[in-house]
C-alpha cells in the first residue's frame, strides 16, 4: 500500500461562523481563527479543513456561495485569508478548502443571468424544466423539506434545488460550467492550498430524464433519490476534475457522499482510478435513524456500529482509504449521541476518540470535540438558527407531531448542536465574542472550555493530543491491518491492528457497566506496553475487567 502524507495526517474542521469572533459582531471570522492557531499547533493536528468562507448571503451558512473567488464580508477579506494560509503554513499545518459545486447561491451572477431568459448563455448552467400538468417537473424532495423545484415567474419554468431554494443545482452536464469550476479550483490551488473537501459531490450527475422516485411511506416527495446520488456520469466528471485541476498539485481530496456504499467508495477512492483520496460516508451516522429518517429517533445498537465500521475497514483495505469521523457541522455532538454527556462525559469522549483514532483511515476532529463539547437544549425554537431545523419544526407540527416530540428530535439530531460557539473560557459567551453571538453559547461553557482543558493534564484535550502523537510515532496506527474481535459482544467494541510482528489491541467499553473480556489466545503470552487508556491505572491480565466507558490500547511485540 502506498504511503501518502494525507494518510498520516489528522484533520481539524473549523466552522468559521462559530469558532472565534475577533471584532465583536457576534460572528466568527478569519482573524479570530488566526488568533487561535497556536492552540491548534498545540493539539498537534496536521490539516485544517475550513468550512466555506466565500461570499454568501448565508441562507445555509456559507454553503450557498455567490462568488467562489471572494471572501464573505463578515469573515474578513482576501488579505485576511492570505494571512491565514501563511500563518498555517508557518506552523506546518496544511489547509483544505470546502468546495461547494453541486449548487451555487441564487445570488451568484451565473444564476442571475440564467434566470433572465431561456436563451441566456448561462441558462444551461442550471437545471431548468417546464412544469408537469401545472406542477413540479418530478417528485424529488429537497433535503431541507418540500419539493426540490421552485417555479420562477419570470420565464415560467422550474429550477432544481436539492437543498434550499436559494441553492440552485448547477448543471454539470454542461462542459462550459465544468471548465469554469476547474479553473476556479486551479485559481485556489495556485494560491497554495492543500486540497478540497467536496460538498455532496456525489450528487453532481443526475439521471437522464430526471425520473420520479419512490417517496418514503407517508411522504409526498422522494428524498435522497438514487437518480441523483452516484449518478451515471459521476466517475467521468471526477476523473476529468482530477485530470484538469487536481493532478497538477500534491493535494488531498475528500468527497462528502450521502448514500455512498463501500463498493462505490472502492471506485471513488481506488488508488489507480484518479478520482478522490477518500469519502465521507454516512452509513454509521444513520444507524440511529428510524424508518422515517434522521428525526425519527432510534437507539444505536453497538453491534450495528461494529458491523458497519468493520465493513468499511475491510472493503477499502489495500484498495482505497477511509475517512474517520463521528462529528462535523451537520452532526450532533458524539459524546451526547453515542457516549454519556453526564457523569461520564470525559471518559466517554475519550473512549469514542480512541475507537476512531486507532482505526485505519484519516481521522477528522470537529472544533470543540477535542474538549468534549456536548449537545445543547434551547427551550424555544426561536433560539435555533439552522434552516433544516426550522423547516423540520414547521413540517413536523403541521404533520401532527407535538411540540415536545419535535423538540426532542431537534435536541438529539439538530445541526445547531454542533454550531454553538466554541467554548474558549468561562467569560461571557465562552470567550467566543465580545458582542452577542449569532447563536447562543451552550450554557455549560463555564465547566467545559479550552482554558480549563489546557490546565488539566487529564482533560479530553490532552487525551486527543496524545492520540494524535501516537499516530505519528506508530506506523501500525496508520498502516496496520484491521481485524474485529469479540464480534457479537453487546457492550465492548474490540479490534486489533497488525503490522509486521506487532499487534495493536483496542478495547472500548461503550457503556457504564463492568464487562469482562478475555485477551485473544494468540497474544496472551506476548510482551506488551500500554499505549494509552482513559483510566490512570490500566490493568491488564488474561481476563480484563473494564470499567465504565473504559478504553485501552495495548501494543504487543513478538
Ligand atoms: C452538506 C453540508 O455539509 C451541509 O452543511 C450543507 O447544508 C449541504 N451540504 C448543502 O450544501
mmCIF file of N, CA, C and O and ligand atoms in Angstrom, residues 13 15 49 51 60-64 98 100 102-103 144 163-164 167 197 199-200 256 258 282 328-330 386-388 415 419, ligand 1:
data_model
loop_
_atom_site.group_PDB
_atom_site.id
_atom_site.type_symbol
_atom_site.label_atom_id
_atom_site.label_comp_id
_atom_site.label_asym_id
_atom_site.label_seq_id
_atom_site.Cartn_x
_atom_site.Cartn_y
_atom_site.Cartn_z
ATOM 1 N N UNK A 13 -11.529 20.271 11.639
ATOM 2 C CA UNK A 13 -12.505 21.086 10.908
ATOM 3 C C UNK A 13 -12.872 22.343 11.678
ATOM 4 O O UNK A 13 -13.241 22.284 12.850
ATOM 5 N N UNK A 15 -15.510 25.500 11.675
ATOM 6 C CA UNK A 15 -16.752 26.094 11.177
ATOM 7 C C UNK A 15 -16.647 27.580 11.531
ATOM 8 O O UNK A 15 -16.915 27.970 12.679
ATOM 9 N N UNK A 49 -9.434 21.826 7.797
ATOM 10 C CA UNK A 49 -10.489 21.937 6.779
ATOM 11 C C UNK A 49 -11.365 23.103 7.222
ATOM 12 O O UNK A 49 -11.932 23.102 8.308
ATOM 13 N N UNK A 51 -14.629 25.193 6.701
ATOM 14 C CA UNK A 51 -15.950 25.246 6.083
ATOM 15 C C UNK A 51 -16.039 26.560 5.304
ATOM 16 O O UNK A 51 -15.237 27.463 5.521
ATOM 17 N N UNK A 60 -27.691 29.204 4.000
ATOM 18 C CA UNK A 60 -27.258 27.944 4.611
ATOM 19 C C UNK A 60 -25.828 28.116 5.134
ATOM 20 O O UNK A 60 -24.957 27.279 4.883
ATOM 21 N N UNK A 61 -25.620 29.204 5.861
ATOM 22 C CA UNK A 61 -24.315 29.479 6.486
ATOM 23 C C UNK A 61 -23.119 29.234 5.567
ATOM 24 O O UNK A 61 -22.200 28.486 5.924
ATOM 25 N N UNK A 62 -23.143 29.837 4.418
ATOM 26 C CA UNK A 62 -21.973 29.786 3.555
ATOM 27 C C UNK A 62 -21.963 28.633 2.564
ATOM 28 O O UNK A 62 -21.124 28.600 1.653
ATOM 29 N N UNK A 63 -22.859 27.665 2.722
ATOM 30 C CA UNK A 63 -22.947 26.579 1.734
ATOM 31 C C UNK A 63 -23.801 27.016 0.527
ATOM 32 O O UNK A 63 -24.190 26.209 -0.307
ATOM 33 N N UNK A 64 -24.084 28.302 0.484
ATOM 34 C CA UNK A 64 -24.750 28.917 -0.666
ATOM 35 C C UNK A 64 -23.834 30.051 -1.120
ATOM 36 O O UNK A 64 -23.805 31.118 -0.511
ATOM 37 N N UNK A 98 -13.369 24.173 1.436
ATOM 38 C CA UNK A 98 -14.632 23.499 1.140
ATOM 39 C C UNK A 98 -15.041 23.873 -0.282
ATOM 40 O O UNK A 98 -15.107 25.055 -0.622
ATOM 41 N N UNK A 100 -17.977 23.776 -2.833
ATOM 42 C CA UNK A 100 -19.429 23.552 -2.850
ATOM 43 C C UNK A 100 -19.921 23.817 -4.268
ATOM 44 O O UNK A 100 -20.271 24.938 -4.632
ATOM 45 N N UNK A 102 -22.053 21.449 -6.141
ATOM 46 C CA UNK A 102 -23.289 20.827 -6.624
ATOM 47 C C UNK A 102 -24.316 21.929 -6.917
ATOM 48 O O UNK A 102 -25.165 21.793 -7.779
ATOM 49 N N UNK A 103 -24.185 23.018 -6.154
ATOM 50 C CA UNK A 103 -25.113 24.134 -6.292
ATOM 51 C C UNK A 103 -24.352 25.418 -6.000
ATOM 52 O O UNK A 103 -23.272 25.382 -5.408
ATOM 53 N N UNK A 144 -33.891 19.799 2.500
ATOM 54 C CA UNK A 144 -34.331 20.644 3.610
ATOM 55 C C UNK A 144 -35.856 20.693 3.690
ATOM 56 O O UNK A 144 -36.426 21.609 4.279
ATOM 57 N N UNK A 163 -31.191 21.417 -2.229
ATOM 58 C CA UNK A 163 -31.187 21.962 -0.866
ATOM 59 C C UNK A 163 -32.160 23.142 -0.850
ATOM 60 O O UNK A 163 -33.239 23.021 -1.419
ATOM 61 N N UNK A 164 -31.805 24.281 -0.254
ATOM 62 C CA UNK A 164 -32.828 25.342 -0.157
ATOM 63 C C UNK A 164 -33.083 25.961 -1.528
ATOM 64 O O UNK A 164 -32.282 25.807 -2.457
ATOM 65 N N UNK A 167 -30.381 27.678 -3.206
ATOM 66 C CA UNK A 167 -29.203 26.884 -3.605
ATOM 67 C C UNK A 167 -29.511 26.099 -4.889
ATOM 68 O O UNK A 167 -29.606 24.864 -4.856
ATOM 69 N N UNK A 197 -12.292 19.670 0.481
ATOM 70 C CA UNK A 197 -13.391 18.825 0.942
ATOM 71 C C UNK A 197 -14.546 19.188 0.012
ATOM 72 O O UNK A 197 -14.835 20.364 -0.194
ATOM 73 N N UNK A 199 -18.344 19.211 -1.096
ATOM 74 C CA UNK A 199 -19.705 19.137 -0.590
ATOM 75 C C UNK A 199 -20.588 18.280 -1.513
ATOM 76 O O UNK A 199 -20.613 18.509 -2.732
ATOM 77 N N UNK A 200 -21.334 17.351 -0.929
ATOM 78 C CA UNK A 200 -22.258 16.450 -1.660
ATOM 79 C C UNK A 200 -21.840 16.226 -3.113
ATOM 80 O O UNK A 200 -22.651 16.311 -4.035
ATOM 81 N N UNK A 256 -17.696 14.494 0.185
ATOM 82 C CA UNK A 256 -18.845 14.204 1.045
ATOM 83 C C UNK A 256 -19.887 13.483 0.204
ATOM 84 O O UNK A 256 -20.302 13.984 -0.841
ATOM 85 N N UNK A 258 -23.394 11.446 0.758
ATOM 86 C CA UNK A 258 -24.535 10.731 1.335
ATOM 87 C C UNK A 258 -24.951 9.593 0.394
ATOM 88 O O UNK A 258 -24.986 9.791 -0.824
ATOM 89 N N UNK A 282 -21.947 7.972 5.129
ATOM 90 C CA UNK A 282 -22.990 8.355 6.085
ATOM 91 C C UNK A 282 -23.641 7.174 6.795
ATOM 92 O O UNK A 282 -24.526 7.371 7.628
ATOM 93 N N UNK A 328 -19.174 16.511 12.786
ATOM 94 C CA UNK A 328 -18.900 17.648 11.908
ATOM 95 C C UNK A 328 -20.014 18.661 12.130
ATOM 96 O O UNK A 328 -20.809 18.505 13.067
ATOM 97 N N UNK A 329 -20.089 19.673 11.273
ATOM 98 C CA UNK A 329 -21.057 20.752 11.485
ATOM 99 C C UNK A 329 -22.494 20.331 11.176
ATOM 100 O O UNK A 329 -23.405 21.122 11.377
ATOM 101 N N UNK A 330 -22.681 19.134 10.648
ATOM 102 C CA UNK A 330 -24.031 18.642 10.349
ATOM 103 C C UNK A 330 -24.509 17.588 11.344
ATOM 104 O O UNK A 330 -25.666 17.158 11.292
ATOM 105 N N UNK A 386 -30.638 27.023 12.363
ATOM 106 C CA UNK A 386 -30.402 26.220 11.156
ATOM 107 C C UNK A 386 -31.665 26.075 10.303
ATOM 108 O O UNK A 386 -32.731 25.686 10.814
ATOM 109 N N UNK A 387 -31.512 26.320 9.027
ATOM 110 C CA UNK A 387 -32.640 26.245 8.086
ATOM 111 C C UNK A 387 -33.283 24.847 8.084
ATOM 112 O O UNK A 387 -34.501 24.711 8.014
ATOM 113 N N UNK A 388 -32.447 23.820 8.193
ATOM 114 C CA UNK A 388 -33.003 22.460 8.184
ATOM 115 C C UNK A 388 -33.884 22.241 9.421
ATOM 116 O O UNK A 388 -34.995 21.718 9.344
ATOM 117 N N UNK A 415 -28.682 20.214 13.683
ATOM 118 C CA UNK A 415 -27.319 20.584 13.316
ATOM 119 C C UNK A 415 -26.773 21.717 14.193
ATOM 120 O O UNK A 415 -25.561 21.874 14.315
ATOM 121 N N UNK A 419 -23.114 23.722 16.207
ATOM 122 C CA UNK A 419 -22.802 25.069 15.718
ATOM 123 C C UNK A 419 -22.804 26.133 16.808
ATOM 124 O O UNK A 419 -22.602 27.306 16.522
HETATM 125 C C1 LIG B 1 -23.566 19.358 3.101
HETATM 126 C C2 LIG B 1 -23.044 20.372 4.064
HETATM 127 O O1 LIG B 1 -22.168 19.753 4.946
HETATM 128 C C3 LIG B 1 -24.240 20.990 4.732
HETATM 129 O O2 LIG B 1 -23.904 21.787 5.831
HETATM 130 C C4 LIG B 1 -24.998 21.751 3.697
HETATM 131 O O3 LIG B 1 -26.201 22.231 4.247
HETATM 132 C C5 LIG B 1 -25.337 20.890 2.483
HETATM 133 N N1 LIG B 1 -24.265 20.029 2.081
HETATM 134 C C6 LIG B 1 -25.691 21.756 1.313
HETATM 135 O O4 LIG B 1 -24.543 22.413 0.841
#
